[in-house]
Structure formats: C-alpha cells, structure tokens
Coordinates of C-alpha atoms in Angstrom, one line a residue:
M1 CA 0.0 0.0 0.0
S2 CA 1.4 3.4 -1.0
E3 CA 2.0 6.3 1.5
A4 CA -0.6 8.4 -0.4
T5 CA -3.2 5.8 0.2
L6 CA -2.2 5.6 3.9
S7 CA -2.6 9.4 4.2
R8 CA -6.4 9.0 3.4
P9 CA -7.8 6.9 6.2
T10 CA -10.8 4.7 5.3
R11 CA -14.2 5.1 6.8
S12 CA -13.6 2.0 8.9
A13 CA -10.4 3.5 10.2
W14 CA -12.2 6.7 11.3
I15 CA -15.0 4.6 13.0
G16 CA -12.4 2.5 14.8
E17 CA -10.5 5.5 16.0
I18 CA -13.8 7.1 17.2
R19 CA -14.6 4.0 19.2
S20 CA -11.1 3.8 20.7
T21 CA -11.1 7.5 21.6
L22 CA -14.6 7.3 23.2
A23 CA -13.7 4.2 25.1
L24 CA -10.6 5.9 26.5
S25 CA -12.1 9.3 27.1
W26 CA -15.4 8.7 28.9
P27 CA -13.8 7.3 32.1
L28 CA -11.4 10.2 32.0
I29 CA -14.3 12.7 31.7
L30 CA -16.2 11.1 34.6
T31 CA -13.0 11.1 36.6
N32 CA -12.6 14.9 36.0
V33 CA -16.2 15.5 36.9
A34 CA -15.8 13.5 40.2
Q35 CA -12.7 15.4 41.1
T36 CA -14.5 18.7 40.8
G37 CA -17.3 17.1 42.8
M38 CA -14.9 16.8 45.8
T39 CA -14.4 20.6 45.8
A40 CA -18.2 21.1 45.6
T41 CA -18.7 18.8 48.5
D42 CA -16.3 20.8 50.6
V43 CA -18.2 24.0 49.9
L44 CA -21.6 22.4 50.6
M45 CA -20.4 21.1 53.9
L46 CA -18.7 24.2 55.0
G47 CA -21.7 26.3 54.0
R48 CA -23.5 24.9 57.1
L49 CA -20.9 26.7 59.3
G50 CA -21.7 30.0 57.8
P51 CA -20.4 32.5 55.2
E52 CA -17.2 33.3 57.1
A53 CA -16.2 29.6 57.0
V54 CA -16.9 29.5 53.2
A55 CA -14.9 32.7 52.6
A56 CA -11.9 31.5 54.7
S57 CA -11.9 28.1 52.9
A58 CA -12.2 29.8 49.5
L59 CA -9.1 31.9 50.3
G60 CA -7.1 28.9 51.4
A61 CA -8.3 26.7 48.5
N62 CA -7.4 29.3 45.9
L63 CA -3.8 29.4 47.2
Y64 CA -3.7 25.6 47.4
F65 CA -5.0 25.1 43.9
F66 CA -2.5 27.7 42.5
F67 CA 0.3 25.3 43.6
L68 CA -1.6 22.1 42.8
M69 CA -2.4 23.2 39.2
F70 CA 1.3 23.3 38.4
G71 CA 1.7 19.7 39.8
I72 CA -1.3 18.5 37.8
G73 CA 0.4 19.8 34.6
V74 CA 3.7 18.2 35.3
M75 CA 2.2 14.8 36.2
S76 CA 0.4 14.7 32.8
A77 CA 3.9 14.1 31.2
T78 CA 3.6 10.5 32.5
S79 CA 0.9 9.6 30.1
S80 CA 2.7 11.1 27.1
L81 CA 6.0 9.4 27.9
V82 CA 4.4 6.0 28.6
A83 CA 2.2 6.1 25.6
A84 CA 5.2 6.9 23.3
Q85 CA 7.2 4.1 24.9
R86 CA 4.3 1.6 24.3
G87 CA 4.1 2.8 20.7
R88 CA 7.8 2.1 20.2
M89 CA 7.6 -1.3 22.0
A90 CA 4.1 -2.6 22.8
H91 CA 5.2 -5.0 25.5
S92 CA 7.9 -2.8 27.1
V93 CA 8.1 -3.3 30.9
R94 CA 11.4 -2.1 32.2
E95 CA 11.2 1.3 30.3
V96 CA 7.6 1.9 31.3
R97 CA 8.4 1.2 34.9
R98 CA 11.3 3.7 34.8
I99 CA 9.1 6.4 33.4
L100 CA 6.5 6.0 36.0
R101 CA 9.2 6.0 38.7
Q102 CA 10.2 9.5 37.5
G103 CA 6.6 10.7 37.9
I104 CA 6.6 9.5 41.5
W105 CA 9.9 11.2 42.2
A106 CA 8.6 14.4 40.6
A107 CA 5.5 14.3 42.8
V108 CA 7.7 14.3 45.9
C109 CA 9.9 17.1 44.5
I110 CA 6.9 19.3 43.8
S111 CA 5.2 18.6 47.2
V112 CA 8.1 19.6 49.5
P113 CA 8.4 23.3 48.4
C114 CA 4.6 23.5 48.1
W115 CA 4.3 22.3 51.8
A116 CA 6.8 25.0 52.8
A117 CA 4.8 27.7 51.0
L118 CA 1.4 26.7 52.2
W119 CA 2.5 26.3 55.8
N120 CA 3.0 30.0 55.6
G121 CA -0.3 30.6 53.9
E122 CA -1.6 33.0 56.5
T123 CA 1.4 35.3 55.9
V124 CA 1.0 35.1 52.2
L125 CA -2.7 36.0 52.4
R126 CA -1.9 39.0 54.7
W127 CA 0.7 40.2 52.1
L128 CA -2.1 40.0 49.5
G129 CA -4.2 42.4 51.6
Q130 CA -6.8 39.9 52.9
D131 CA -8.7 40.4 56.1
P132 CA -6.5 39.2 59.0
K133 CA -9.3 37.2 60.6
L134 CA -10.1 35.3 57.4
A135 CA -6.4 34.9 56.6
A136 CA -5.9 33.3 60.0
E137 CA -8.8 30.9 59.5
A138 CA -7.5 30.1 56.0
G139 CA -4.0 29.4 57.3
A140 CA -5.4 26.9 59.8
Y141 CA -7.3 25.2 56.9
L142 CA -4.1 25.1 54.8
H143 CA -2.2 23.4 57.7
T144 CA -4.4 20.3 57.2
L145 CA -5.2 20.7 53.5
Q146 CA -1.6 21.1 52.3
W147 CA -0.6 17.5 53.1
S148 CA -3.0 16.2 50.5
I149 CA -0.8 17.5 47.6
L150 CA 1.5 14.5 47.7
P151 CA -1.1 11.7 47.7
F152 CA -3.1 13.5 45.1
L153 CA 0.0 13.9 42.8
L154 CA 0.8 10.3 43.4
Y155 CA -2.7 9.4 42.4
L156 CA -2.3 11.5 39.2
A157 CA 0.9 9.8 38.3
L158 CA -0.7 6.4 38.6
R159 CA -3.8 7.6 36.9
S160 CA -1.7 8.9 34.0
F161 CA 0.0 5.6 33.7
M162 CA -3.3 3.7 33.6
A163 CA -4.6 6.1 31.0
A164 CA -1.5 5.5 28.8
M165 CA -2.2 1.8 29.2
E166 CA -5.7 2.5 28.0
R167 CA -7.3 1.2 31.2
P168 CA -8.6 4.3 32.9
A169 CA -11.6 2.7 34.6
W170 CA -9.6 1.9 37.7
A171 CA -8.7 5.5 38.3
M172 CA -12.4 6.5 37.8
A173 CA -13.4 3.9 40.4
A174 CA -10.8 5.3 42.8
V175 CA -11.9 8.9 42.5
F176 CA -15.6 7.9 43.1
I177 CA -14.5 6.0 46.2
G178 CA -12.6 9.2 47.2
L179 CA -15.6 11.3 46.6
G180 CA -17.7 9.2 49.0
A181 CA -14.9 9.1 51.5
N182 CA -14.5 12.9 51.3
A183 CA -18.2 13.5 52.0
L184 CA -18.2 11.2 55.0
A185 CA -14.9 12.5 56.4
N186 CA -16.2 16.1 56.0
W187 CA -19.4 15.2 57.9
L188 CA -17.4 13.5 60.7
L189 CA -14.5 16.0 61.1
I190 CA -16.2 19.4 60.5
F191 CA -19.1 18.7 62.8
G192 CA -17.7 16.1 65.2
H193 CA -20.2 13.3 64.6
W194 CA -19.8 9.7 65.9
G195 CA -17.3 10.8 68.6
F196 CA -14.8 12.5 66.2
P197 CA -13.5 15.9 67.2
R198 CA -15.3 19.0 65.9
L199 CA -12.6 20.6 63.9
G200 CA -14.6 23.1 61.8
V201 CA -12.8 24.5 58.7
P202 CA -9.5 22.6 59.3
G203 CA -11.6 19.4 59.4
S204 CA -12.4 19.8 55.7
G205 CA -8.7 20.0 54.9
L206 CA -8.1 16.8 56.8
A207 CA -11.1 15.1 55.0
T208 CA -9.4 16.0 51.7
L209 CA -6.2 14.4 52.9
C210 CA -8.0 11.2 53.9
A211 CA -9.8 11.0 50.6
T212 CA -6.8 11.7 48.4
T213 CA -4.7 9.2 50.4
L214 CA -7.4 6.6 49.9
M215 CA -7.5 7.3 46.2
A216 CA -3.7 6.8 45.9
L217 CA -3.8 3.6 48.0
V218 CA -6.6 2.1 45.8
L219 CA -4.5 2.5 42.7
V220 CA -1.4 1.1 44.5
G221 CA -3.5 -1.9 45.4
V222 CA -4.7 -2.3 41.8
L223 CA -1.1 -2.1 40.4
M224 CA 0.0 -4.8 42.9
S225 CA -2.9 -7.1 42.4
D226 CA -4.2 -6.8 38.8
R227 CA -2.5 -9.4 36.5
R228 CA -2.0 -7.0 33.7
F229 CA -0.3 -4.3 35.9
R230 CA 1.5 -6.6 38.3
R231 CA 4.1 -7.6 35.7
Y232 CA 5.4 -4.0 35.6
R233 CA 6.5 -4.2 39.2
V234 CA 6.0 -0.5 39.4
F235 CA 7.4 -0.1 42.9
G236 CA 10.4 -2.2 42.5
R237 CA 13.6 -0.4 43.3
L238 CA 11.6 2.8 43.6
W239 CA 14.5 4.5 45.4
R240 CA 17.0 3.9 42.6
P241 CA 17.9 7.2 40.7
D242 CA 17.7 7.5 37.0
W243 CA 18.9 11.0 36.4
S244 CA 18.7 11.1 32.6
R245 CA 15.1 10.0 32.5
F246 CA 14.3 12.3 35.4
R247 CA 15.6 15.3 33.4
A248 CA 13.7 14.1 30.3
F249 CA 10.5 13.9 32.4
W250 CA 11.0 17.5 33.6
R251 CA 11.9 18.8 30.1
L252 CA 8.5 17.6 28.9
G253 CA 6.4 18.2 32.1
L254 CA 7.7 21.6 33.3
P255 CA 6.3 23.5 30.3
I256 CA 2.9 21.7 30.7
G257 CA 2.8 22.7 34.4
V258 CA 3.5 26.4 33.5
T259 CA 0.9 26.2 30.7
V260 CA -1.7 25.0 33.1
L261 CA -0.7 27.7 35.6
F262 CA -1.2 30.4 32.9
E263 CA -4.7 29.1 32.1
A264 CA -5.8 28.6 35.6
S265 CA -4.5 31.9 36.8
I266 CA -6.3 33.9 34.1
F267 CA -9.6 32.6 35.4
Q268 CA -8.6 33.4 39.0
A269 CA -7.7 36.9 37.9
A270 CA -11.2 37.2 36.3
V271 CA -12.7 36.6 39.7
V272 CA -10.7 39.4 41.2
L273 CA -11.8 41.8 38.4
M274 CA -15.5 40.7 38.9
G275 CA -15.1 41.5 42.7
L276 CA -14.0 45.1 41.7
I277 CA -17.0 45.5 39.5
G278 CA -19.6 44.5 42.1
E279 CA -21.5 41.9 44.0
T280 CA -24.0 41.2 41.3
A281 CA -21.3 40.7 38.6
L282 CA -19.4 38.4 41.0
A283 CA -22.4 36.2 41.8
A284 CA -23.4 36.0 38.1
H285 CA -19.8 35.1 37.2
A286 CA -19.7 32.4 39.8
V287 CA -22.8 30.8 38.2
A288 CA -21.7 31.2 34.6
I289 CA -18.2 29.9 35.2
Q290 CA -19.5 26.8 37.0
I291 CA -21.6 25.9 34.0
A292 CA -18.7 26.5 31.6
S293 CA -16.4 24.5 33.9
L294 CA -18.7 21.5 33.9
T295 CA -18.9 21.4 30.1
F296 CA -15.1 21.9 29.9
M297 CA -14.7 18.4 31.5
V298 CA -15.6 16.8 28.2
P299 CA -13.0 18.3 25.9
L300 CA -10.5 18.1 28.8
G301 CA -11.0 14.3 28.8
M302 CA -10.8 14.3 25.0
G303 CA -7.5 16.1 25.2
Q304 CA -6.2 13.6 27.7
A305 CA -7.2 10.8 25.4
A306 CA -5.6 12.6 22.4
T307 CA -2.3 12.7 24.3
V308 CA -2.4 8.9 24.7
R309 CA -3.6 8.0 21.2
V310 CA -1.3 10.5 19.4
G311 CA 1.5 9.5 21.8
R312 CA 1.3 5.9 20.8
A313 CA 1.3 6.7 17.1
F314 CA 4.3 9.1 17.8
G315 CA 6.2 6.3 19.5
A316 CA 5.4 3.9 16.7
R317 CA 6.6 6.4 14.1
D318 CA 3.1 6.3 12.5
P319 CA 2.3 9.9 11.3
H320 CA -1.0 8.9 9.7
G321 CA -2.1 7.2 13.0
A322 CA -1.2 10.4 14.8
T323 CA -3.2 12.5 12.3
L324 CA -6.2 10.1 12.7
A325 CA -6.1 10.2 16.5
G326 CA -5.6 13.9 16.8
W327 CA -8.4 15.0 14.4
T328 CA -10.8 12.4 15.9
A329 CA -10.4 13.8 19.4
F330 CA -10.6 17.3 18.1
A331 CA -13.8 16.7 16.2
L332 CA -15.4 15.0 19.2
G333 CA -14.4 17.6 21.8
V334 CA -15.1 20.7 19.7
G335 CA -18.4 19.2 18.4
F336 CA -19.6 18.7 22.0
M337 CA -18.7 22.3 22.9
A338 CA -20.5 23.6 19.8
C339 CA -23.7 21.9 21.1
T340 CA -23.3 23.3 24.6
A341 CA -22.8 26.8 23.0
V342 CA -26.2 26.5 21.3
L343 CA -27.8 25.4 24.6
M344 CA -26.3 28.4 26.5
V345 CA -27.8 30.8 24.0
S346 CA -31.1 29.1 23.5
A347 CA -31.9 28.0 27.1
P348 CA -29.9 30.1 29.6
N349 CA -32.6 30.0 32.3
L350 CA -32.6 26.2 32.2
L351 CA -28.9 26.2 33.1
I352 CA -28.9 29.1 35.5
G353 CA -31.9 27.5 37.3
A354 CA -29.7 24.6 38.5
F355 CA -27.9 27.2 40.7
L356 CA -30.4 30.0 41.4
D357 CA -34.2 30.4 41.7
V358 CA -34.7 32.3 38.4
S359 CA -38.3 33.2 39.4
A360 CA -37.3 34.9 42.7
P361 CA -37.4 38.8 42.3
T362 CA -34.3 39.1 44.5
N363 CA -32.3 37.1 41.9
A364 CA -33.5 39.1 38.9
H365 CA -30.4 41.2 38.4
V366 CA -28.0 38.2 38.9
V367 CA -30.0 36.1 36.5
E368 CA -30.0 38.8 33.9
T369 CA -26.2 39.3 34.2
A370 CA -25.5 35.6 34.2
T371 CA -27.6 35.3 31.0
L372 CA -25.3 37.9 29.4
F373 CA -22.2 36.1 30.6
L374 CA -23.5 32.8 29.2
A375 CA -23.8 34.5 25.8
F376 CA -20.1 35.3 26.0
A377 CA -19.4 31.8 27.3
A378 CA -21.1 30.4 24.2
L379 CA -18.7 32.4 22.1
F380 CA -15.6 30.9 23.8
Q381 CA -17.0 27.3 24.2
V382 CA -15.6 26.2 20.8
A383 CA -12.3 28.1 21.4
D384 CA -12.0 26.6 24.8
G385 CA -12.5 23.1 23.5
A386 CA -10.2 23.6 20.6
Q387 CA -7.3 24.9 22.8
V388 CA -7.5 22.1 25.3
V389 CA -7.8 19.3 22.8
G390 CA -5.1 21.0 20.6
A391 CA -2.8 21.1 23.6
G392 CA -3.4 17.4 24.2
M393 CA -2.6 16.6 20.6
L394 CA 0.7 18.4 20.7
R395 CA 1.6 16.8 24.0
G396 CA 1.2 13.5 22.3
L397 CA 4.0 14.7 20.0
H398 CA 6.1 15.7 23.0
D399 CA 5.7 19.3 22.0
T400 CA 5.2 21.4 25.1
R401 CA 7.6 24.3 25.2
V402 CA 6.2 26.4 22.3
P403 CA 2.6 25.8 23.4
M404 CA 3.6 27.2 26.8
W405 CA 4.5 30.5 25.2
F406 CA 1.3 30.4 23.2
A407 CA -0.6 30.2 26.5
A408 CA 1.4 33.1 28.0
L409 CA 0.7 35.3 24.9
G410 CA -3.0 34.4 24.6
Y411 CA -4.0 34.5 28.3
W412 CA -1.7 37.2 29.8
G413 CA -0.5 39.0 26.7
L414 CA -4.0 39.6 25.2
G415 CA -6.9 38.1 27.3
F416 CA -6.3 39.8 30.7
P417 CA -5.3 43.3 29.5
L418 CA -8.1 43.3 26.9
G419 CA -10.7 42.2 29.5
A420 CA -9.5 44.8 32.1
T421 CA -9.5 47.5 29.4
L422 CA -13.0 46.6 28.2
A423 CA -14.3 46.3 31.8
F424 CA -13.1 49.6 33.3
P425 CA -11.8 52.3 30.9
L426 CA -14.4 51.3 28.3
H427 CA -17.1 50.6 30.9
W428 CA -18.2 47.2 29.6
G429 CA -18.2 45.8 33.1
G430 CA -18.4 42.0 33.6
A431 CA -19.1 41.6 29.9
G432 CA -15.7 43.0 29.1
V433 CA -14.0 40.5 31.4
W434 CA -15.7 37.7 29.6
A435 CA -14.9 39.2 26.2
G436 CA -11.2 39.2 27.2
L437 CA -11.4 35.6 28.2
A438 CA -13.0 34.6 24.9
A439 CA -10.4 36.5 22.9
G440 CA -7.5 34.9 24.9
L441 CA -8.9 31.4 24.4
A442 CA -9.5 32.0 20.7
V443 CA -5.9 33.2 20.2
V444 CA -4.5 30.1 22.0
A445 CA -6.8 27.8 20.1
V446 CA -5.7 29.2 16.7
L447 CA -2.0 29.0 17.6
M448 CA -2.3 25.4 18.8
L449 CA -4.1 24.4 15.6
W450 CA -1.7 26.3 13.4
R451 CA 1.2 24.4 15.1
W452 CA -0.6 21.0 14.7
A453 CA -1.4 21.7 11.1
R454 CA 2.3 22.4 10.4
R455 CA 3.6 19.5 12.5
D456 CA 5.3 17.9 9.5
A457 CA 7.0 21.1 8.3
L458 CA 8.1 21.8 11.9
G459 CA 9.6 18.4 12.2
L460 CA 7.3 17.4 15.1
V461 CA 6.3 14.0 13.6
P462 CA 9.0 11.3 13.2
R463 CA 9.4 9.7 9.8
M464 CA 7.4 6.5 9.1
R465 CA 9.3 3.3 9.8

C-alpha cells in the first residue's frame, strides 16, 4: 500500500478511532467531573458553618490550587511518555516502569516546596491584603489541606500511567471512592459526629487528605494485584535514581505545568476583576463559570485521550495514525462544545436554574447578568474546547515548550489586558472580562491548531518506519 493511500484513512479507520477515543475518554471525563465534585462537596459542607467559613476556605483553597495546578500539569507528562514508549515497543516493561518512577519522584519534589509555602499561607494572604481574621482561618485550613498535595499527585501519576495503558476505569473507580470518603470525612470532622473531634474548617482539609490518600492507595492496590499491571513491578527499586530520565521527564512536564498555571490563573484573575465590578457581577460570574467549567470536563477528557492516542502513534513512528487520532479527538471535543454553546444561547434560564431560583425577584439582576455572561461563554466554548484538545494533541508529539509560550501570549499578553480595558476604561463591566477571556482562548486555540497543522513542516512528527 502506498503512502498516499495511507494518508487517506478509510471510513472503517475513522470509525475504529472514534470508538477507541470514546472508550478511553469517557472514564477520563467522569474522573474529571468527580474530582470537581470533591471541591463542591467541601463548599456544601462548610456552608453549614456560615459565610465566614466558606470565605476562609475559599481563600485557602485558591492558594492551594495555585500550587496544585502546576503539579497537575507536570504529572500529565507521565501519560505522554508511557504512551510513546508503548508505541515504540508494545510489551515494554522495564522502560515503562522507569518512566512511572520518575513521575513518582517528581510528585515528591513538587510537594516539598509546596508544603513549605502553604504552611505560611496566612502570611501570604496577609501580604495580598486579605482580612487578618479570614487569613488566620484560611491558614489553619491550609495546615491540614496542604498535606493532600503528595497523595493527590501520586494518584495523578498512577492515573496517567493507567490512561496510557488505555485502562482508565480503575482511576475512575478510585476517584468515586474518594468522593464518597471525602463527603463522609467532612461530615465527621467538620461537625464532630460519631465521637470525632469537631474541627470546623480545618476538618475539611483533613477530610481531603484522607480522601486523596485513599485514592492513591486504591491505585497502588490495583497495580500490585491486577494481573496486567502486576508484571510491571511499578514499585520495584523505587529509590533507585535514573537522572537522565528524570531530566527528560521535567523537560516535557515543566512547560505543561507552566501552561496549566497560565490558564488557571487567568480565570482566578477574572474573579478578582469581577469583585472590583460589584457583588452582582461576582455572583453572576460564579454561576456562569460553574456551567462553563462543567462542560469543559468533556474536551479536557478528549484532550487527555488525544495525548495517549497520538503519543502511541508518535512512538510507533506512524504519522498517519497520529493524524487520525488527533483529528478524531478534536472533532469530538469541539463538536460537543458547539452543542453546549447552542444550549447556552437558547436556554440560559434552564442552566442558571440549576444554581439559582430564576423566578425569585431578588435574583433578577443576577440572572440577567448571568444570561449575558453565558452568551459570551457560548462564544468561547468552541475556542476553549479547541485549545485544550489542541494542547493534548501536541503533548502526544512531546511538543510542550512552544505551546507554553502560546498560552502566555494568549491569556496574559492579550486576554487579561483586553478584559481589564473593556471592563473599566471602556465601561463594559463584567461583559468586558468575559470578552477578554473569549479572545484569549481564541488566540491560543488558533495558535495550537496552526502548530498542529504544520507539524510535518516543523519536524514534530517522526518519519514513518
């Protein structure tokens, strides 16, 4: 068969790739949703203590997630490296084990400085001008919450390994077990039920530690007992250094971590801008961003699947397989976001009604503002899906450094200054902030797709064997 024929995948090849991508991505999507559910559970439980407890925990959680997001990005290098290795050698054991070991080492290296910073969280929040009383409560919360960084990053490393092995269901099961454990531990430790101490806000941080530790232990148990995983002897000679692979892991993972930080921080900055605009804008933004965040879980899962599927083709030196895998994930992820964009425009009250009583006169201004924000969210839905799947496609090709600069340019070079300018000097208010977010996401999406489209010319795809 000629190379020209191979460059035109058959209908059966597309259908097969769609099935493989969906089989890999749906557990990843549900895992992402369940992980966000853990945060929602914390807020719901702490809400029973009053608004001060919610505010303090929000301050602490924002600082915690700032550090955690970087670790999440770095850990995702595990799936890209393992997938490529499996593409090079389908039954590789020793090399796969060594890659995963570097992910575990990286989790420890990230956690130690994060612990040091978060232990001084109260001081950091005071430097940022926060209310001293809330900062003290948030600091106490961080003193229990911060220890969950290591078990969560270990869970992510093992989850990424399982995704690269195209067996993500175990990680999904672990996070749902963790979700239940988090809810129970919150109930016991915040309020002091069943003879447990009543710890208040710090009890929620301890509950997260218990849940994330359980999630990591579940996956450790699976790796040691499941026949298909046991042969990798993942924890054999875990202490043994492998500096060349460790450096390779960081060369790939560090830019991903910084990219995730750029993206996450622009949305945190948007909250700050909304707070300067007013209470109504802030409340409406909270509702609209929750809806957008929930829909984002689908293309995020598609992007994670693209990293694995493209990565395997990359390791196998199969450029046509990489093309098929990348465009399949892209079409599925962006197609879903296009459908949600239509829903945001055509039925905003249906979506907002899940968070607010849209018929209550006291909520009228918030509902009206949230409806406007959802119209802007509809504009960036497609761009948001395109940039996250595009990033996943490029990570499958081990291309992370240039996309990092794309994120810096789009989010902080354009999105934030444009949003701030529209919101204040030009008096667009909250709509201006959302317009800036949409523009930043669109620029990043275009740049990611441009680089993917020119992957052959840029030498990102290895020659066919």
